[in-house]
PDB file of C-alpha atoms in Angstrom:
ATOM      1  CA  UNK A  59     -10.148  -9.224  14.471  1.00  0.00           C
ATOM      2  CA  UNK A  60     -10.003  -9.947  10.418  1.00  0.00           C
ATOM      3  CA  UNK A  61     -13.807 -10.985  10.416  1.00  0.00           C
ATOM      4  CA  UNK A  62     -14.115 -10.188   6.989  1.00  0.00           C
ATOM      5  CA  UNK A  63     -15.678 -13.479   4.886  1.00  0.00           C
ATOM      6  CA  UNK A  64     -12.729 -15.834   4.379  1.00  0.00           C
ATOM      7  CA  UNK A  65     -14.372 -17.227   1.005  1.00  0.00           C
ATOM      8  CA  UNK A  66     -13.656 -14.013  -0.235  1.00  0.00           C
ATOM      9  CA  UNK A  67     -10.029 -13.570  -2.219  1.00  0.00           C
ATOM     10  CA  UNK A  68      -8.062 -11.111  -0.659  1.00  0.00           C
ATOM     11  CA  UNK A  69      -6.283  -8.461  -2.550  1.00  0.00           C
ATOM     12  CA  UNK A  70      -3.234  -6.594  -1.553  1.00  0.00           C
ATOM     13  CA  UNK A  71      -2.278  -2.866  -3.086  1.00  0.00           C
ATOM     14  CA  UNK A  72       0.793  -1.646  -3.230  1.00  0.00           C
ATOM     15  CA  UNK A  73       0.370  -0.098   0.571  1.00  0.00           C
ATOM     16  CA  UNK A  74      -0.594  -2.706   2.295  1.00  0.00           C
ATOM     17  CA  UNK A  75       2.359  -5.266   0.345  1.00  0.00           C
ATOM     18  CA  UNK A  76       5.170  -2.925   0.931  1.00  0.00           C
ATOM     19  CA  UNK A  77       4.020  -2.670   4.697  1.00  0.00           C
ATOM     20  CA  UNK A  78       3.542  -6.444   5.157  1.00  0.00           C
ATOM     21  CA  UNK A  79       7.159  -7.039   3.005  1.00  0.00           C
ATOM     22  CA  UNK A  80       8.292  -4.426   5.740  1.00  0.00           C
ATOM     23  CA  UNK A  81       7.554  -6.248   8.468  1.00  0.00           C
ATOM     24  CA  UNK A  82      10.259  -8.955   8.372  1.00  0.00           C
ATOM     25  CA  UNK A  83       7.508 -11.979   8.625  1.00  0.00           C
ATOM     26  CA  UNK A  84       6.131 -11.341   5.029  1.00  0.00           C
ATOM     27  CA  UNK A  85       5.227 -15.268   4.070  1.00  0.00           C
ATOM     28  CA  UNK A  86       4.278 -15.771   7.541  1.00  0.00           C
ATOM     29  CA  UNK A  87       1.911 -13.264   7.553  1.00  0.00           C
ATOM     30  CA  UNK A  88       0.472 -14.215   4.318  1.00  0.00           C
ATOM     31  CA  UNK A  89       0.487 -17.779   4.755  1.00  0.00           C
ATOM     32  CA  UNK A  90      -1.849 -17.469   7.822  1.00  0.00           C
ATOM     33  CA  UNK A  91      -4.233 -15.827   5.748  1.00  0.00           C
ATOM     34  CA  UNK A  92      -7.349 -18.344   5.244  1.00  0.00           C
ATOM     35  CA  UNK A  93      -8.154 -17.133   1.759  1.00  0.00           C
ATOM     36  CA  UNK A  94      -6.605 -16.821  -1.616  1.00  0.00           C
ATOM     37  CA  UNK A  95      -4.168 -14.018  -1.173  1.00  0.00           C
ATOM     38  CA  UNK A  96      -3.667 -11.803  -4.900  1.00  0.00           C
ATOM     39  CA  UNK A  97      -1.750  -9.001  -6.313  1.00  0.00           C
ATOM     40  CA  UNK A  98      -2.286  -6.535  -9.151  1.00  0.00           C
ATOM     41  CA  UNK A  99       0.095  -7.553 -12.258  1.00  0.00           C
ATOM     42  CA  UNK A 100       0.871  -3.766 -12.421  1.00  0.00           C
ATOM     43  CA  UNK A 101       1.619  -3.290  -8.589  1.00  0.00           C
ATOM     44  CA  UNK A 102       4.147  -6.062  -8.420  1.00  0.00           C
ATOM     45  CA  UNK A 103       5.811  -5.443 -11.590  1.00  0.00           C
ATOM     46  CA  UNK A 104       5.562  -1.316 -11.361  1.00  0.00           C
ATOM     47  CA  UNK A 105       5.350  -0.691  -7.410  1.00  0.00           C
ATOM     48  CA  UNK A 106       7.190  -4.049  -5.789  1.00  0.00           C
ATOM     49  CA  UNK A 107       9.760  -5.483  -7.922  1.00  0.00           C
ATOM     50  CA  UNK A 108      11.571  -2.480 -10.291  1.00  0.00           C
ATOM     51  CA  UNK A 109      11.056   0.105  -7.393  1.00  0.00           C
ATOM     52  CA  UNK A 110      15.197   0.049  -6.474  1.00  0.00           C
ATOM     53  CA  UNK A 111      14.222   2.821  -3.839  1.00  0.00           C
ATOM     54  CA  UNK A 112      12.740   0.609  -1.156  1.00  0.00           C
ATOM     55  CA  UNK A 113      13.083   1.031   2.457  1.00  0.00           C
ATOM     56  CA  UNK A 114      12.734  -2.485   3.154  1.00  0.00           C
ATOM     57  CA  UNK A 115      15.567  -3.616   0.874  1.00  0.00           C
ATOM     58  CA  UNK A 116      17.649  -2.742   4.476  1.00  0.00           C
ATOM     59  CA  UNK A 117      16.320  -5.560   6.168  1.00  0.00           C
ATOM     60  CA  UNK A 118      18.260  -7.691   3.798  1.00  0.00           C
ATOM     61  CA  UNK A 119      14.501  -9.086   2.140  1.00  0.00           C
ATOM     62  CA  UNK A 120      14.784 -10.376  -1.045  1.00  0.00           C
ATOM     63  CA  UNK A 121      11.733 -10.129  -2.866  1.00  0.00           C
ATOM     64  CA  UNK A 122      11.307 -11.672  -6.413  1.00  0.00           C
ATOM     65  CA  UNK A 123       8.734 -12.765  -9.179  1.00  0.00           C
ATOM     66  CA  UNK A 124       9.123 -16.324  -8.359  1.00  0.00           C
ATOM     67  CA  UNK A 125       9.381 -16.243  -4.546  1.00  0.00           C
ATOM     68  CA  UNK A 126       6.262 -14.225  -4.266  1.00  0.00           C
ATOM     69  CA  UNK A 127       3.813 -16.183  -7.124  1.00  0.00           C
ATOM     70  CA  UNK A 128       4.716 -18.959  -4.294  1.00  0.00           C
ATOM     71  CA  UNK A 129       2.485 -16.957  -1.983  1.00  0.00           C
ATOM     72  CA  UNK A 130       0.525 -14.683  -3.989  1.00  0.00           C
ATOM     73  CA  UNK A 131      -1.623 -15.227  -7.234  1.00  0.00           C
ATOM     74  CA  UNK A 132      -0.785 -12.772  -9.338  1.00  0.00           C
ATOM     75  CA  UNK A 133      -4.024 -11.101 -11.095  1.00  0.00           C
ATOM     76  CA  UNK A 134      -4.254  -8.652 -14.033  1.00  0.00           C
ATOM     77  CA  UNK A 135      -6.993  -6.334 -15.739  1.00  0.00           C
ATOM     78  CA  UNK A 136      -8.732  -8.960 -17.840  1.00  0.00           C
ATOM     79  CA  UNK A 137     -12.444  -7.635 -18.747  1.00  0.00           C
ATOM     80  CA  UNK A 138     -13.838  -4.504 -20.543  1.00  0.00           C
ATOM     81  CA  UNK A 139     -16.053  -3.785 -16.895  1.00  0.00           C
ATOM     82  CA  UNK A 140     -12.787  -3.550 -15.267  1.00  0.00           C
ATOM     83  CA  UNK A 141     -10.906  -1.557 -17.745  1.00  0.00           C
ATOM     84  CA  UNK A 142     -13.311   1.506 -17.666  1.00  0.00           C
ATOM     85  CA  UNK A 143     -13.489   0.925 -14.173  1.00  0.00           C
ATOM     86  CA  UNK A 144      -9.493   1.620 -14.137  1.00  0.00           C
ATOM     87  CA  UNK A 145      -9.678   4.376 -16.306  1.00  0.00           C
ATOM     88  CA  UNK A 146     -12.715   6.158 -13.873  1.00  0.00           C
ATOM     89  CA  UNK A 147     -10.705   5.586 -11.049  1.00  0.00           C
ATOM     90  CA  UNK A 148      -7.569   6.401 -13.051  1.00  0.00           C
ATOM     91  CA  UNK A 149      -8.756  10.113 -13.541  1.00  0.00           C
ATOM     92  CA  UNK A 150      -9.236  10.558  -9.753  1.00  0.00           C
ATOM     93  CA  UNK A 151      -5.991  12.589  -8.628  1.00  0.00           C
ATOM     94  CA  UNK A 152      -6.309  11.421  -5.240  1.00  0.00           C
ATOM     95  CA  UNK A 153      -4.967   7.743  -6.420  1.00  0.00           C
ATOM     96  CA  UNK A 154      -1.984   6.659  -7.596  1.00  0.00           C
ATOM     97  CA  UNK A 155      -1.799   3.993 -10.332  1.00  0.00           C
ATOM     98  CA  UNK A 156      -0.800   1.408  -8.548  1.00  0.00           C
ATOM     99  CA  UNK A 157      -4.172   1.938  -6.120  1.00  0.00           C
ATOM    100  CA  UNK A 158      -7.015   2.347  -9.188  1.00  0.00           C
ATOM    101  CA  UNK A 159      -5.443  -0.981 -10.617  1.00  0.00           C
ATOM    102  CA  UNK A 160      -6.008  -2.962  -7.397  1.00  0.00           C
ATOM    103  CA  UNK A 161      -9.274  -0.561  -6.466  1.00  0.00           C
ATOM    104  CA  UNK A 162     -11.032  -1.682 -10.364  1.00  0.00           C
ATOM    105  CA  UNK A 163     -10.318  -5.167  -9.582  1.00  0.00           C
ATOM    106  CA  UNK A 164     -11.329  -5.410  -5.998  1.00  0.00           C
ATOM    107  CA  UNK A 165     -14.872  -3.689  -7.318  1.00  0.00           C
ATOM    108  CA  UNK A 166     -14.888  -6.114 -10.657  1.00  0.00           C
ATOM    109  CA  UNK A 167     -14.630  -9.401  -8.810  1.00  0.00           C
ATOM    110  CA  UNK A 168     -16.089  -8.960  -5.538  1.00  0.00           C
ATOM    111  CA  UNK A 169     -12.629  -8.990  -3.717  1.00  0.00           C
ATOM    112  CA  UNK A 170     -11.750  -7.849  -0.731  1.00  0.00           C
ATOM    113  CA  UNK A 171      -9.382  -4.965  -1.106  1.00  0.00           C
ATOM    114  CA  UNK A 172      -6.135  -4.799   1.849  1.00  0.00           C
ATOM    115  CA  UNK A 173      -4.878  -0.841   2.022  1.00  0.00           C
ATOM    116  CA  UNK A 174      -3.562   1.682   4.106  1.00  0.00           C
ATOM    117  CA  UNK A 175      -4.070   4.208   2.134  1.00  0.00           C
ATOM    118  CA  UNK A 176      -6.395   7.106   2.996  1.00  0.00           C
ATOM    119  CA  UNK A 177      -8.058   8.007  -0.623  1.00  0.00           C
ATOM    120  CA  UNK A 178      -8.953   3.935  -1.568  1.00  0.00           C
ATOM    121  CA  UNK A 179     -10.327   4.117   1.920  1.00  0.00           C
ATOM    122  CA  UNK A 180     -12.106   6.819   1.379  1.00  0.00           C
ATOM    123  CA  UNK A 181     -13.192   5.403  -2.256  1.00  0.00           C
ATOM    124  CA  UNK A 182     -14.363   2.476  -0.557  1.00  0.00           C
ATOM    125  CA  UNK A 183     -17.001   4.398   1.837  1.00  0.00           C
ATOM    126  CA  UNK A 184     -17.851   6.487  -1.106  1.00  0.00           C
ATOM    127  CA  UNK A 185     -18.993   4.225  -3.149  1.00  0.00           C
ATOM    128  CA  UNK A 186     -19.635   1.008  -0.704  1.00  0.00           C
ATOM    129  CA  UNK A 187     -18.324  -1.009  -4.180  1.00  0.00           C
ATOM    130  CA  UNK A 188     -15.983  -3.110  -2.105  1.00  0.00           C
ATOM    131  CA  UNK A 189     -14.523  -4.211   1.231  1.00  0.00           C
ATOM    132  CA  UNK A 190     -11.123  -3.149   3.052  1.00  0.00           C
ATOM    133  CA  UNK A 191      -9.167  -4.660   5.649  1.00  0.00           C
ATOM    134  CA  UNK A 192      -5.992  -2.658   6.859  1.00  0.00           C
ATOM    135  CA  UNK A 193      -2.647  -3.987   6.877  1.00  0.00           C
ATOM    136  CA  UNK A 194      -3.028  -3.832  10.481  1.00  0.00           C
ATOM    137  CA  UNK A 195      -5.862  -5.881  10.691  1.00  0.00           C
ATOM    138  CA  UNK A 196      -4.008  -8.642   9.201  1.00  0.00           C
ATOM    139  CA  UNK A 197      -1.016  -8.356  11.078  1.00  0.00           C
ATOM    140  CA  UNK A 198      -2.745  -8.431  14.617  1.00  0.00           C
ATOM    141  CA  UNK A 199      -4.862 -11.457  13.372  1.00  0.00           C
ATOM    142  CA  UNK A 200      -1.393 -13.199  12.805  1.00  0.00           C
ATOM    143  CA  UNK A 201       0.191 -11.922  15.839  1.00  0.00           C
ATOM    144  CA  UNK A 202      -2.491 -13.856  18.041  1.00  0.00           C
ATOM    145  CA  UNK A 203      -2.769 -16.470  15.620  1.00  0.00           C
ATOM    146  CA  UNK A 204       0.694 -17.360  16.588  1.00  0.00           C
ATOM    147  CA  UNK A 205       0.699 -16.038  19.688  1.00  0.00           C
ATOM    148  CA  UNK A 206       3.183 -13.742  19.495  1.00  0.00           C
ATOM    149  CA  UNK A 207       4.751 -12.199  22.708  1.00  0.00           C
ATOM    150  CA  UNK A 208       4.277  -8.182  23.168  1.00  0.00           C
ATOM    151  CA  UNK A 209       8.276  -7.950  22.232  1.00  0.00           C
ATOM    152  CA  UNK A 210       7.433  -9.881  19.392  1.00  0.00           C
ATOM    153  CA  UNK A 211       4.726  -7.358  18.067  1.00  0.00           C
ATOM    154  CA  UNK A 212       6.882  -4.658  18.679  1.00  0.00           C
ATOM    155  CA  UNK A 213       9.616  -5.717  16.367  1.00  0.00           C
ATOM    156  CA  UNK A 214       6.938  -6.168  13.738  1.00  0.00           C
ATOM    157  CA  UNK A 215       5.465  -2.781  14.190  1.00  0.00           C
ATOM    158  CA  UNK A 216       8.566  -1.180  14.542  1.00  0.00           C
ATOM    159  CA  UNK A 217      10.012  -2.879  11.472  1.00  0.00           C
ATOM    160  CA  UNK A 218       6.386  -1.760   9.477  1.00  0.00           C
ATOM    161  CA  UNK A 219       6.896   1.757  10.879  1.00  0.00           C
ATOM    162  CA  UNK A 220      10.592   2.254   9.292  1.00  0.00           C
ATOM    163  CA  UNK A 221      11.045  -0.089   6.802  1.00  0.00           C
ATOM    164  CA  UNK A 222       7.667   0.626   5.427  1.00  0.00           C
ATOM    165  CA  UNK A 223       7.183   4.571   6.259  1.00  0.00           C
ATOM    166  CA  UNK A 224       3.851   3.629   7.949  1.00  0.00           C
ATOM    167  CA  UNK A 225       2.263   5.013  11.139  1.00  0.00           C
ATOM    168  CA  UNK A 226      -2.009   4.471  11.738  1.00  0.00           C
ATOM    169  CA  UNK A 227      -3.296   7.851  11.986  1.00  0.00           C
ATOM    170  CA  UNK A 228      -5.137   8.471  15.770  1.00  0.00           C
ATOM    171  CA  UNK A 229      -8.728   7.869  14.132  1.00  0.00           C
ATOM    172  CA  UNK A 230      -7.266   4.286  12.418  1.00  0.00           C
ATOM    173  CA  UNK A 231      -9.490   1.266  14.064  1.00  0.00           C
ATOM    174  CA  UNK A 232      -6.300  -0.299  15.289  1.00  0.00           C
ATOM    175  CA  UNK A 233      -4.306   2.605  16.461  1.00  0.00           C
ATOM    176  CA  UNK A 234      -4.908   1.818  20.038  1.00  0.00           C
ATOM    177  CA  UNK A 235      -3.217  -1.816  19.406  1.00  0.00           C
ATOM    178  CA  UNK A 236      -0.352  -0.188  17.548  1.00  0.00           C
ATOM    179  CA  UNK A 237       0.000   2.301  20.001  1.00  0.00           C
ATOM    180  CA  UNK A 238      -0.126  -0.270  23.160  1.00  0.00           C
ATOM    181  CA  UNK A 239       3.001  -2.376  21.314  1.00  0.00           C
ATOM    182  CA  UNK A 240       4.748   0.368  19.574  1.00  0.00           C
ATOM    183  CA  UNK A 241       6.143   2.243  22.836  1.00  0.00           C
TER     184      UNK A 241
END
């Protein structure tokens, strides 16, 4: 349960924000969060905010600059280390943009990197350059942080699996949790 060091700045990625935005409890969920919680200037501006196509635009969430910098410190490519660390991970094929952005800066600064998806995960075993929580992770430290009901959890989920397009794969650490509250 989240037992990652809390001194440690967490970092969401593209994944991991459109699957928390998703959920419905967003700020909640982030708020609870016992570190600094960041995002990737090029994520928010390129992947969050001027993406039109979003599936969680149906649950009426309105997400913008200023509402998230409440929440979120907003974080951008600032050294030469973590430029040609963008630009390595940049010419992998297996991530997107979005991904090497947050990837070079969790590696740079020594953050903790939130993701759900499967090549920065892999990435991050590879090379053992940084840490990963899972969106998951977070959300079930939350749910019994708050003490949420099982009806509760499933509205979350539920909301993360369509408003987000997310599902754990079978082999995810938490699928057993998701799969308990999702049926």
């Amino acid at each position: 349960m989240f037992t990652r060091d809390h001194s440690l700045p967490l970092l969401l990625d593209a994944c991991s924000l459109i699957n928390l935005i998703a959920s419905g409890y967003f700020f909640e969920i982030v708020d609870s969060i016992p570190s600094q919680v960041l995002v990737v200037k090029y994520v928010l501006e390129n992947e969050i905010l001027n993406y039109e196509q979003m599936p969680y635009k149906q649950l009426g969430v309105k997400i913008d600059n200023n509402y998230l910098s409440e929440h979120l410190e907003v974080v951008d490519i600032e050294t030469d280390e973590e430029a040609e660390i963008l630009i390595d991970y940049s010419l992998l094929p297996s991530l997107d943009a979005g991904e090497a952005y947050s990837a070079a800066v969790a590696v740079s600064r020594g953050y903790v990197l939130c993701t759900d998806d499967k090549a920065a995960i892999r990435l991050s075993k590879k090379e053992s350059k940084f840490n990963i929580v899972s969106t998951l992770e977070i959300v079930k430290y939350w749910s019994e942080k708050k003490c949420l009901t099982v009806e509760e959890i499933h509205v979350v989920l539920l909301n993360i699996q369509k408003f987000g397009n997310y599902r754990p794969g079978k082999m995810h650490e938490y699928y057993q949790w998701w799969s308990k509250h999702i049926s």
